Amino acid sequence: MPQRVRRTAVRHRLAVLLGGACAVALAGCGEYQAPEGPPETAVLVGAGDIAVCGGSGDEATADLLDSIPGIVFTAGDNAYPDGSATNFADCYAPSWGRHRDRTRPSPGNHDYHTAGAAAYFAYFGANAGDGTGYYAYRAGGWLVLSLNSNIAADAGSPQHQWLVDQLAADTGSCVLAYWHHARFSSSSLHGSDTRMADVFSALYDAGAEVAIVGHDHTYERFARQTPDAVADPVGGVRQFVVGTGGGPLYAFGPSEANSELRYNADFGVIKLTLDPHGYAWEFVVTDGSTVDSGAETCR
């Protein structure tokens, strides 16, 4: 029996055991409620498309990080325009750089304007993984995957095989992945990108919960969906575009399928609170207010 079929069968058996509305439609059990007692929890906070010398967006979002504890992630394009050592020293270090020790980054195409993203790897050191640009860690009982959309990620590539192996070895955890190029996006500039299509498929097949991307300088929340952009409220992967770390914001074009919320009026960071049973999200903008929030159980 394929892995996804096995997991779906387990979900529906659980729904029957739980009774009530959940027995009729498991999707009705999706509204997250914190379990009793003190579970293992972790906060993951960040954005992509961050530091521009002479800009103020990254300073404002770094100020938000000052008051939010936890692990900081980046969804690529950390230092503009070229991801050079000078860009990291002069643009990134004065703002998000003060959180470098707790940052688990991913690279973007601008980081690769410097050959091999050498300055990116030198700046973040061991926190950026082993030099491939993809790595895994655990937070709040979750398997968290930082991926590299600037190198091969199609089926058969070393990165894709590594991802499949990671997912197969840890089938009991909720899963979140982040990278740079948006698989789905309604931005008028870049829009949806197929280079991580096989990655999205692998995440879907393994029952992953969340993907976070950047590249388009917007905030956008998508409903749970399949790799082919078909709504799947039970087994789909929810993707967030969070390219709002400090680079100039982009306009939106026509709405892509399953796009639930689009925002490009201010910079901001997404804060996710993870525990072994589910997660809650908040998109927080520079004045400290929350533009979007929600919560779900792990499926």
Tab-separated table of N, CA and C in Angstrom, residues 202-271:
chain	number	residue	atom	x	y	z
A	202	ALA	N	7.322	15.452	-3.404
A	202	ALA	CA	7.866	14.583	-2.367
A	202	ALA	C	7.311	14.959	-0.997
A	203	LEU	N	7.182	16.242	-0.740
A	203	LEU	CA	6.610	16.693	0.531
A	203	LEU	C	5.149	16.259	0.645
A	204	TYR	N	4.406	16.415	-0.437
A	204	TYR	CA	3.003	16.009	-0.436
A	204	TYR	C	2.865	14.509	-0.189
A	205	ASP	N	3.660	13.723	-0.893
A	205	ASP	CA	3.578	12.266	-0.750
A	205	ASP	C	3.906	11.820	0.667
A	206	ALA	N	4.742	12.576	1.367
A	206	ALA	CA	5.127	12.223	2.731
A	206	ALA	C	4.190	12.810	3.778
A	207	GLY	N	3.171	13.559	3.363
A	207	GLY	CA	2.234	14.134	4.312
A	207	GLY	C	2.757	15.361	5.025
A	208	ALA	N	3.663	16.124	4.392
A	208	ALA	CA	4.197	17.340	5.012
A	208	ALA	C	3.095	18.374	5.201
A	209	GLU	N	3.304	19.252	6.166
A	209	GLU	CA	2.299	20.256	6.511
A	209	GLU	C	2.503	21.577	5.787
A	210	VAL	N	3.729	22.113	5.823
A	210	VAL	CA	3.962	23.521	5.488
A	210	VAL	C	5.188	23.669	4.605
A	211	ALA	N	5.083	24.562	3.610
A	211	ALA	CA	6.226	25.041	2.841
A	211	ALA	C	6.243	26.559	2.919
A	212	ILE	N	7.431	27.133	3.135
A	212	ILE	CA	7.602	28.583	3.189
A	212	ILE	C	8.643	28.967	2.145
A	213	VAL	N	8.320	29.983	1.344
A	213	VAL	CA	9.179	30.394	0.241
A	213	VAL	C	9.277	31.918	0.213
A	214	GLY	N	10.158	32.406	-0.671
A	214	GLY	CA	10.315	33.839	-0.871
A	214	GLY	C	10.311	34.154	-2.356
A	215	HIS	N	11.359	34.893	-2.799
A	215	HIS	CA	11.598	35.279	-4.189
A	215	HIS	C	10.659	36.396	-4.626
A	216	ASP	N	9.362	36.221	-4.518
A	216	ASP	CA	8.442	37.330	-4.734
A	216	ASP	C	8.304	38.101	-3.426
A	217	HIS	N	8.443	39.425	-3.521
A	217	HIS	CA	8.472	40.267	-2.320
A	217	HIS	C	7.055	40.625	-1.900
A	218	THR	N	6.335	39.629	-1.476
A	218	THR	CA	4.944	39.738	-1.054
A	218	THR	C	4.716	38.767	0.091
A	219	TYR	N	3.538	38.892	0.708
A	219	TYR	CA	3.047	37.849	1.613
A	219	TYR	C	1.811	37.246	0.974
A	220	GLU	N	1.796	35.913	0.909
A	220	GLU	CA	0.641	35.223	0.335
A	220	GLU	C	0.474	33.878	1.019
A	221	ARG	N	-0.763	33.597	1.409
A	221	ARG	CA	-1.090	32.301	2.025
A	221	ARG	C	-1.955	31.497	1.066
A	222	PHE	N	-1.539	30.260	0.837
A	222	PHE	CA	-2.293	29.342	0.008
A	222	PHE	C	-2.983	28.293	0.866
A	223	ALA	N	-4.143	27.843	0.399
A	223	ALA	CA	-4.817	26.720	1.042
A	223	ALA	C	-4.010	25.446	0.808
A	224	ARG	N	-4.298	24.439	1.601
A	224	ARG	CA	-3.680	23.135	1.371
A	224	ARG	C	-4.020	22.670	-0.047
A	225	GLN	N	-2.984	22.191	-0.748
A	225	GLN	CA	-3.207	21.784	-2.128
A	225	GLN	C	-2.237	20.687	-2.539
A	226	THR	N	-2.552	20.058	-3.660
A	226	THR	CA	-1.711	19.022	-4.238
A	226	THR	C	-0.592	19.681	-5.042
A	227	PRO	N	0.378	18.904	-5.506
A	227	PRO	CA	1.418	19.466	-6.371
A	227	PRO	C	0.883	20.035	-7.676
A	228	ASP	N	-0.332	19.630	-8.081
A	228	ASP	CA	-0.944	20.126	-9.311
A	228	ASP	C	-1.939	21.250	-9.049
A	229	ALA	N	-1.847	21.850	-7.867
A	229	ALA	CA	-2.683	23.003	-7.508
A	229	ALA	C	-4.164	22.665	-7.427
A	230	VAL	N	-4.467	21.459	-6.975
A	230	VAL	CA	-5.847	21.069	-6.702
A	230	VAL	C	-6.063	21.164	-5.192
A	231	ALA	N	-7.121	21.818	-4.771
A	231	ALA	CA	-7.394	21.962	-3.342
A	231	ALA	C	-7.501	20.591	-2.685
A	232	ASP	N	-6.816	20.431	-1.561
A	232	ASP	CA	-6.828	19.166	-0.814
A	232	ASP	C	-6.793	19.513	0.673
A	233	PRO	N	-7.961	19.816	1.262
A	233	PRO	CA	-7.981	20.287	2.652
A	233	PRO	C	-7.564	19.249	3.671
A	234	VAL	N	-7.543	17.983	3.301
A	234	VAL	CA	-7.135	16.937	4.240
A	234	VAL	C	-5.649	16.631	4.127
A	235	GLY	N	-5.163	16.397	2.927
A	235	GLY	CA	-3.791	15.931	2.768
A	235	GLY	C	-2.845	16.887	2.089
A	236	GLY	N	-3.300	18.099	1.744
A	236	GLY	CA	-2.478	19.026	0.989
A	236	GLY	C	-1.400	19.704	1.816
A	237	VAL	N	-0.449	20.299	1.106
A	237	VAL	CA	0.611	21.100	1.725
A	237	VAL	C	0.188	22.567	1.670
A	238	ARG	N	0.299	23.271	2.798
A	238	ARG	CA	0.004	24.703	2.822
A	238	ARG	C	1.295	25.473	2.570
A	239	GLN	N	1.276	26.349	1.552
A	239	GLN	CA	2.455	27.150	1.240
A	239	GLN	C	2.227	28.611	1.609
A	240	PHE	N	3.251	29.218	2.210
A	240	PHE	CA	3.284	30.651	2.486
A	240	PHE	C	4.404	31.280	1.659
A	241	VAL	N	4.114	32.362	0.948
A	241	VAL	CA	5.154	33.206	0.362
A	241	VAL	C	5.427	34.315	1.372
A	242	VAL	N	6.694	34.445	1.794
A	242	VAL	CA	7.043	35.464	2.783
A	242	VAL	C	8.334	36.151	2.314
A	243	GLY	N	8.221	36.886	1.204
A	243	GLY	CA	9.379	37.605	0.677
A	243	GLY	C	9.399	39.046	1.144
A	244	THR	N	9.100	39.244	2.413
A	244	THR	CA	8.837	40.575	2.969
A	244	THR	C	9.868	41.004	4.002
A	245	GLY	N	11.103	40.454	3.893
A	245	GLY	CA	12.109	40.743	4.905
A	245	GLY	C	12.733	42.114	4.813
A	246	GLY	N	12.619	42.798	3.658
A	246	GLY	CA	13.210	44.122	3.549
A	246	GLY	C	13.422	44.618	2.136
A	247	GLY	N	13.463	43.714	1.155
A	247	GLY	CA	13.592	44.143	-0.232
A	247	GLY	C	12.338	44.849	-0.716
A	248	PRO	N	12.452	45.742	-1.707
A	248	PRO	CA	11.282	46.490	-2.196
A	248	PRO	C	10.130	45.562	-2.534
A	249	LEU	N	8.928	45.944	-2.112
A	249	LEU	CA	7.760	45.085	-2.255
A	249	LEU	C	7.246	45.090	-3.691
A	250	TYR	N	6.620	43.967	-4.089
A	250	TYR	CA	6.127	43.771	-5.447
A	250	TYR	C	4.604	43.906	-5.511
A	251	ALA	N	4.127	44.121	-6.736
A	251	ALA	CA	2.688	44.136	-7.002
A	251	ALA	C	2.194	42.710	-7.251
A	252	PHE	N	0.892	42.534	-7.135
A	252	PHE	CA	0.261	41.263	-7.458
A	252	PHE	C	-0.319	41.293	-8.863
A	253	GLY	N	-0.340	40.117	-9.475
A	253	GLY	CA	-1.056	39.922	-10.724
A	253	GLY	C	-2.333	39.145	-10.453
A	254	PRO	N	-2.842	38.422	-11.446
A	254	PRO	CA	-4.034	37.599	-11.231
A	254	PRO	C	-3.783	36.557	-10.140
A	255	SER	N	-4.822	36.270	-9.388
A	255	SER	CA	-4.706	35.328	-8.271
A	255	SER	C	-4.539	33.906	-8.776
A	256	GLU	N	-3.544	33.216	-8.235
A	256	GLU	CA	-3.360	31.804	-8.538
A	256	GLU	C	-4.418	30.965	-7.812
A	257	ALA	N	-4.635	29.759	-8.295
A	257	ALA	CA	-5.591	28.845	-7.659
A	257	ALA	C	-5.217	28.634	-6.201
A	258	ASN	N	-6.214	28.606	-5.343
A	258	ASN	CA	-6.087	28.278	-3.922
A	258	ASN	C	-5.394	29.362	-3.103
A	259	SER	N	-5.164	30.540	-3.695
A	259	SER	CA	-4.624	31.657	-2.921
A	259	SER	C	-5.718	32.186	-2.002
A	260	GLU	N	-5.417	32.233	-0.707
A	260	GLU	CA	-6.421	32.636	0.283
A	260	GLU	C	-6.250	34.069	0.762
A	261	LEU	N	-5.013	34.560	0.809
A	261	LEU	CA	-4.775	35.917	1.310
A	261	LEU	C	-3.514	36.463	0.667
A	262	ARG	N	-3.587	37.730	0.205
A	262	ARG	CA	-2.452	38.398	-0.414
A	262	ARG	C	-2.254	39.758	0.249
A	263	TYR	N	-0.981	40.087	0.525
A	263	TYR	CA	-0.681	41.341	1.232
A	263	TYR	C	0.677	41.851	0.776
A	264	ASN	N	0.738	43.122	0.415
A	264	ASN	CA	2.011	43.717	-0.006
A	264	ASN	C	2.141	45.177	0.423
A	265	ALA	N	1.479	45.532	1.521
A	265	ALA	CA	1.475	46.914	1.976
A	265	ALA	C	2.584	47.234	2.972
A	266	ASP	N	3.283	46.234	3.482
A	266	ASP	CA	4.313	46.488	4.486
A	266	ASP	C	5.237	45.276	4.566
A	267	PHE	N	6.409	45.502	5.124
A	267	PHE	CA	7.334	44.412	5.413
A	267	PHE	C	6.846	43.649	6.640
A	268	GLY	N	7.351	42.428	6.797
A	268	GLY	CA	6.937	41.653	7.964
A	268	GLY	C	7.623	40.309	8.027
A	269	VAL	N	7.345	39.586	9.097
A	269	VAL	CA	7.885	38.243	9.317
A	269	VAL	C	6.738	37.311	9.681
A	270	ILE	N	6.920	36.044	9.379
A	270	ILE	CA	5.953	35.044	9.816
A	270	ILE	C	6.503	34.345	11.051
A	271	LYS	N	5.656	34.211	12.034
A	271	LYS	CA	5.991	33.510	13.274
A	271	LYS	C	5.156	32.241	13.345
